[in-house]
Amino acid sequence: MTEFEHLSLSQLPLPQVIEELSVERLLEQKIKRLMDVFAAHHIPYNVEKTAYDPVVIQLQAAAYEELLLRQRINEVARDNLLTFAHGTSLDHLGDFHGVTRLLDEDDERFRRRIRLNRQGHSTGGTAPRYQYFALSSDIHVKDAFVYREGKSPLIHVALFSDAPSGVADEALIAKVQAALDAPHVKMTNDHIFVKSAVQRMINVSADFWLLPDEGSFVLERAEQNLRAEWARAQRLGRDLSLSWILSRLMVEGVHHVNITHPFEDILVAPDEAVALGDIVLSERGRAY
């Protein structure tokens, strides 16, 4: 299974170890069960639909407690799955797979390294293997892409750093190079060349039509949202599409947006990363 197939798991419904029922369904089941028990002992019971029935009140409390218990059981079970684990639960999963969280490493990055570590278990030097060790060598490596050019035996490792520019400096490149050249990491016949990824600076401009009662501060909020969302989504080889930009600019208070730059989707090579440059948002009118 590839890394991209792993990412799609987050789009699936949450796994359930035990069925989660509504409190109404649980109450209905408990009332029916109690009525069957009463009937078996010839105890008359026919006021179960009244709100002041003490038996129903107790069963309502029991149904709500069972609802919370079922939810908690599923939460604990999900915490044992890599896609859903977080915090210390993810630390223990990482330890099981022989991966330790780096200082200041967030759950998303740590989870990705665990997956790469599993994918990289091979008798030969695989791309996930070298990608895992590149990310593990320093917390400032935001992303790494491993590739060959044609039939060349040279393995290229392009680094994208967490610096605002995304450019990996010489110190970071040297550190990753040393990590990948370690005898327990590099395959005997592999030759590895580490370099900084190529950054493409893209400016964005758009015309805005706001709702009648909204202030111009909406434009500032739209820019902040676009930058924040791209900071989370930014990866090597990640294209910047017009539809993605539009969806992030459509914040509350915006009627519609017309993107004036770029003119088309920005398609990048696997060793390139898009960075947002100047963002110019212009108010053109009001609409409802």
Coordinates of C-alpha atoms in Angstrom, one line a residue:
M1 CA 0.0 0.0 0.0
T2 CA 1.4 3.4 -0.9
E3 CA 1.5 6.5 1.2
F4 CA -1.3 8.0 -0.9
E5 CA -3.5 5.0 -0.2
H6 CA -2.8 5.4 3.5
L7 CA -4.0 9.0 3.4
S8 CA -7.3 8.1 1.9
L9 CA -8.2 6.1 5.1
S10 CA -9.0 9.4 6.8
Q11 CA -11.9 9.8 4.4
L12 CA -13.5 6.5 5.4
P13 CA -16.2 6.3 8.1
L14 CA -14.8 5.8 11.6
P15 CA -14.3 2.2 12.5
Q16 CA -16.6 0.8 15.1
V17 CA -15.6 -2.1 17.4
I18 CA -19.0 -1.9 19.1
E19 CA -22.1 -0.6 17.4
E20 CA -23.0 2.9 18.5
L21 CA -26.8 3.3 19.0
S22 CA -28.9 6.3 19.7
V23 CA -30.1 6.9 23.3
E24 CA -33.6 6.4 22.1
R25 CA -32.8 3.0 20.6
L26 CA -31.0 1.9 23.8
L27 CA -33.9 3.1 25.9
E28 CA -36.4 1.2 23.7
Q29 CA -34.3 -2.0 24.1
K30 CA -34.1 -1.7 27.8
I31 CA -37.8 -1.1 28.3
K32 CA -38.7 -4.1 26.1
R33 CA -36.2 -6.3 28.0
L34 CA -37.6 -5.1 31.4
M35 CA -41.2 -5.7 30.2
D36 CA -40.3 -9.2 29.2
V37 CA -38.8 -9.9 32.6
F38 CA -41.8 -8.4 34.4
A39 CA -44.1 -10.6 32.2
A40 CA -42.2 -13.7 33.0
H41 CA -42.7 -13.1 36.7
H42 CA -46.4 -12.0 36.1
I43 CA -45.7 -8.5 37.2
P44 CA -48.1 -6.0 35.5
Y45 CA -46.4 -3.0 33.9
N46 CA -48.2 -0.7 31.5
V47 CA -47.1 2.9 32.3
E48 CA -43.7 2.8 30.5
K49 CA -44.7 5.7 28.2
T50 CA -45.3 8.2 31.0
A51 CA -42.6 10.7 31.6
Y52 CA -42.9 10.4 35.4
D53 CA -42.5 6.7 35.6
P54 CA -39.6 6.0 37.9
V55 CA -38.7 2.9 36.1
V56 CA -38.4 4.8 32.8
I57 CA -36.4 7.5 34.5
Q58 CA -33.9 5.0 35.7
L59 CA -33.7 3.3 32.3
Q60 CA -33.1 6.7 30.6
A61 CA -30.1 7.2 32.9
A62 CA -28.9 3.7 32.2
A63 CA -29.3 4.2 28.4
Y64 CA -27.3 7.4 28.5
E65 CA -24.5 5.8 30.5
E66 CA -24.4 2.9 28.0
L67 CA -24.3 5.4 25.1
L68 CA -21.2 7.1 26.7
L69 CA -19.6 3.7 27.4
R70 CA -20.1 2.6 23.8
Q71 CA -18.5 5.8 22.5
R72 CA -15.6 5.5 24.9
I73 CA -14.9 1.8 23.9
N74 CA -14.8 2.9 20.2
E75 CA -12.5 5.9 21.0
V76 CA -10.1 3.6 22.9
A77 CA -10.1 1.1 20.1
R78 CA -9.4 3.7 17.5
D79 CA -6.5 5.0 19.5
N80 CA -4.8 1.6 18.7
L81 CA -5.0 2.3 14.9
L82 CA -2.3 4.4 13.3
T83 CA -4.7 6.6 11.4
F84 CA -6.5 7.7 14.5
A85 CA -4.0 7.5 17.3
H86 CA -2.6 10.7 18.8
G87 CA -0.5 11.9 21.6
T88 CA 0.9 9.3 23.9
S89 CA -1.1 6.5 22.2
L90 CA 0.7 7.4 19.0
D91 CA 4.0 7.3 20.9
H92 CA 3.4 3.7 22.0
L93 CA 2.4 2.7 18.4
G94 CA 5.6 4.3 17.2
D95 CA 7.6 2.4 19.8
F96 CA 6.0 -0.9 18.6
H97 CA 7.3 -0.1 15.1
G98 CA 10.7 1.0 16.3
V99 CA 10.1 4.7 15.7
T100 CA 10.6 7.4 18.3
R101 CA 9.0 10.9 18.1
L102 CA 11.5 13.7 17.5
L103 CA 11.6 16.7 19.8
D104 CA 8.7 19.1 18.9
E105 CA 7.4 16.7 16.3
D106 CA 3.6 16.9 15.8
D107 CA 1.4 13.9 15.4
E108 CA 0.9 14.2 11.6
R109 CA 4.7 14.2 10.8
F110 CA 5.3 11.4 13.4
R111 CA 2.5 9.3 11.9
R112 CA 4.0 9.7 8.4
R113 CA 7.4 8.6 9.5
I114 CA 5.9 5.5 11.1
R115 CA 4.3 4.6 7.8
L116 CA 7.4 5.3 5.8
N117 CA 9.4 3.1 8.2
R118 CA 7.0 0.2 7.5
Q119 CA 7.0 0.8 3.8
G120 CA 10.8 1.0 3.7
H121 CA 11.4 -2.5 5.2
S122 CA 13.0 -4.2 2.2
T123 CA 16.1 -6.1 1.2
G124 CA 16.9 -3.2 -1.2
G125 CA 17.1 0.5 -0.8
T126 CA 13.6 1.8 -1.5
A127 CA 12.4 5.4 -1.8
P128 CA 10.3 5.2 1.4
R129 CA 13.3 3.9 3.3
Y130 CA 15.5 6.9 2.4
Q131 CA 12.6 9.3 2.8
Y132 CA 12.1 7.9 6.3
F133 CA 15.7 8.4 7.3
A134 CA 15.8 11.9 5.7
L135 CA 12.7 13.0 7.8
S136 CA 14.2 11.3 10.9
S137 CA 17.5 13.0 10.6
D138 CA 16.2 16.5 11.6
I139 CA 12.9 18.0 12.6
H140 CA 13.5 20.9 10.2
V141 CA 13.1 18.6 7.2
K142 CA 9.5 19.2 6.2
D143 CA 9.5 16.9 3.2
A144 CA 11.8 14.8 1.1
F145 CA 11.5 13.3 -2.3
V146 CA 13.7 10.4 -3.5
Y147 CA 14.1 9.7 -7.2
R148 CA 16.5 8.7 -10.1
E149 CA 17.1 10.5 -13.4
G150 CA 16.6 8.0 -16.2
K151 CA 18.9 5.0 -15.9
S152 CA 21.5 6.8 -13.7
P153 CA 22.5 4.8 -10.6
L154 CA 22.6 8.1 -8.6
I155 CA 19.8 8.5 -6.1
H156 CA 18.7 12.1 -5.7
V157 CA 17.1 13.2 -2.4
A158 CA 15.4 16.6 -2.6
L159 CA 14.8 18.4 0.7
F160 CA 12.1 20.9 1.6
S161 CA 12.8 22.6 4.9
D162 CA 10.4 24.2 7.4
A163 CA 12.1 27.6 6.8
P164 CA 9.8 30.3 5.4
S165 CA 11.6 30.0 2.1
G166 CA 11.4 26.2 2.1
V167 CA 15.1 26.1 1.0
A168 CA 17.3 23.6 2.9
D169 CA 20.6 25.3 3.9
E170 CA 24.0 23.7 3.7
A171 CA 24.0 22.5 7.3
L172 CA 20.7 20.7 6.9
I173 CA 21.8 19.1 3.6
A174 CA 25.0 17.9 5.2
K175 CA 23.2 16.4 8.2
V176 CA 20.8 14.5 6.0
Q177 CA 23.6 13.4 3.7
A178 CA 25.5 12.0 6.7
A179 CA 22.4 10.2 7.9
L180 CA 21.7 8.5 4.6
D181 CA 25.4 7.6 4.1
A182 CA 25.4 5.7 7.4
P183 CA 26.3 2.0 6.9
H184 CA 23.1 0.8 8.5
V185 CA 21.0 3.0 6.2
K186 CA 22.6 3.0 2.7
M187 CA 22.6 -0.1 0.5
T188 CA 26.0 -1.2 -0.6
N189 CA 25.8 -0.2 -4.2
D190 CA 23.7 3.0 -3.8
H191 CA 25.1 6.5 -4.4
I192 CA 23.1 9.2 -2.8
F193 CA 23.1 12.9 -3.5
V194 CA 21.2 15.2 -1.2
K195 CA 20.1 18.7 -2.4
S196 CA 17.6 21.4 -1.7
A197 CA 14.3 21.2 -3.5
V198 CA 13.4 23.8 -6.0
Q199 CA 11.0 26.5 -4.8
R200 CA 8.5 28.2 -7.1
M201 CA 7.2 31.5 -5.8
I202 CA 3.6 32.1 -6.9
N203 CA 1.8 35.4 -6.5
V204 CA -2.0 35.4 -6.1
S205 CA -4.5 38.2 -7.0
A206 CA -8.2 38.1 -7.0
D207 CA -11.3 40.4 -7.2
F208 CA -13.9 40.1 -4.5
W209 CA -17.6 40.9 -4.2
L210 CA -18.7 41.0 -0.6
L211 CA -22.1 40.6 1.0
P212 CA -23.8 44.0 1.7
D213 CA -23.3 44.1 5.5
E214 CA -19.6 42.9 5.6
G215 CA -16.6 45.1 6.2
S216 CA -13.4 45.1 4.2
F217 CA -11.7 43.1 7.0
V218 CA -13.1 40.1 5.2
L219 CA -10.3 40.4 2.6
E220 CA -7.7 40.2 5.4
R221 CA -9.4 37.1 6.7
A222 CA -9.4 35.5 3.3
E223 CA -5.7 36.1 2.8
Q224 CA -4.9 34.7 6.3
N225 CA -7.0 31.6 5.5
L226 CA -5.3 31.0 2.2
R227 CA -1.8 31.3 3.7
A228 CA -2.6 29.1 6.7
E229 CA -4.3 26.4 4.6
W230 CA -1.4 26.3 2.1
A231 CA 1.1 26.1 5.0
R232 CA -0.6 22.9 6.1
A233 CA -1.0 21.5 2.5
Q234 CA 2.4 22.4 1.1
R235 CA 4.4 19.4 0.1
L236 CA 6.9 18.5 -2.6
G237 CA 5.2 17.9 -5.8
R238 CA 1.9 19.4 -4.6
D239 CA 0.1 21.3 -7.4
L240 CA -1.6 24.6 -6.7
S241 CA -4.9 24.5 -8.5
L242 CA -7.3 27.4 -9.1
S243 CA -10.2 25.5 -7.5
W244 CA -8.1 25.0 -4.4
I245 CA -7.3 28.7 -4.2
L246 CA -10.9 29.7 -4.8
S247 CA -12.2 27.4 -2.0
R248 CA -9.8 28.9 0.5
L249 CA -10.7 32.5 -0.4
M250 CA -14.4 31.9 -0.1
V251 CA -14.6 32.7 3.7
E252 CA -17.7 33.9 5.5
G253 CA -18.9 37.2 4.1
V254 CA -17.8 36.7 0.5
H255 CA -20.4 36.6 -2.2
H256 CA -18.1 35.5 -5.1
V257 CA -14.4 35.7 -6.1
N258 CA -12.7 36.1 -9.5
I259 CA -9.1 34.9 -9.5
T260 CA -7.0 37.1 -11.8
H261 CA -3.6 35.5 -11.1
P262 CA -2.5 32.8 -11.6
F263 CA -4.3 32.2 -14.9
E264 CA -4.1 28.4 -14.7
D265 CA -3.3 25.6 -12.3
I266 CA 0.3 25.6 -11.2
L267 CA 1.7 22.1 -11.9
V268 CA 5.1 21.3 -10.3
A269 CA 7.7 18.5 -10.6
P270 CA 8.1 16.0 -7.8
D271 CA 11.2 17.8 -6.5
E272 CA 9.5 21.3 -6.6
A273 CA 7.5 23.1 -4.0
V274 CA 5.1 26.0 -4.4
A275 CA 5.4 29.0 -2.0
L276 CA 2.9 31.8 -1.9
G277 CA 4.4 35.2 -2.6
D278 CA 2.4 38.4 -2.7
I279 CA -1.4 38.1 -2.3
V280 CA -3.4 41.0 -3.6
L281 CA -7.1 40.9 -2.9
S282 CA -9.3 43.8 -4.3
E283 CA -12.8 44.6 -3.4
R284 CA -14.9 45.2 -6.5
G285 CA -18.4 45.6 -5.2
R286 CA -21.2 44.2 -3.2
A287 CA -23.8 41.5 -4.1
Y288 CA -26.4 39.5 -2.3

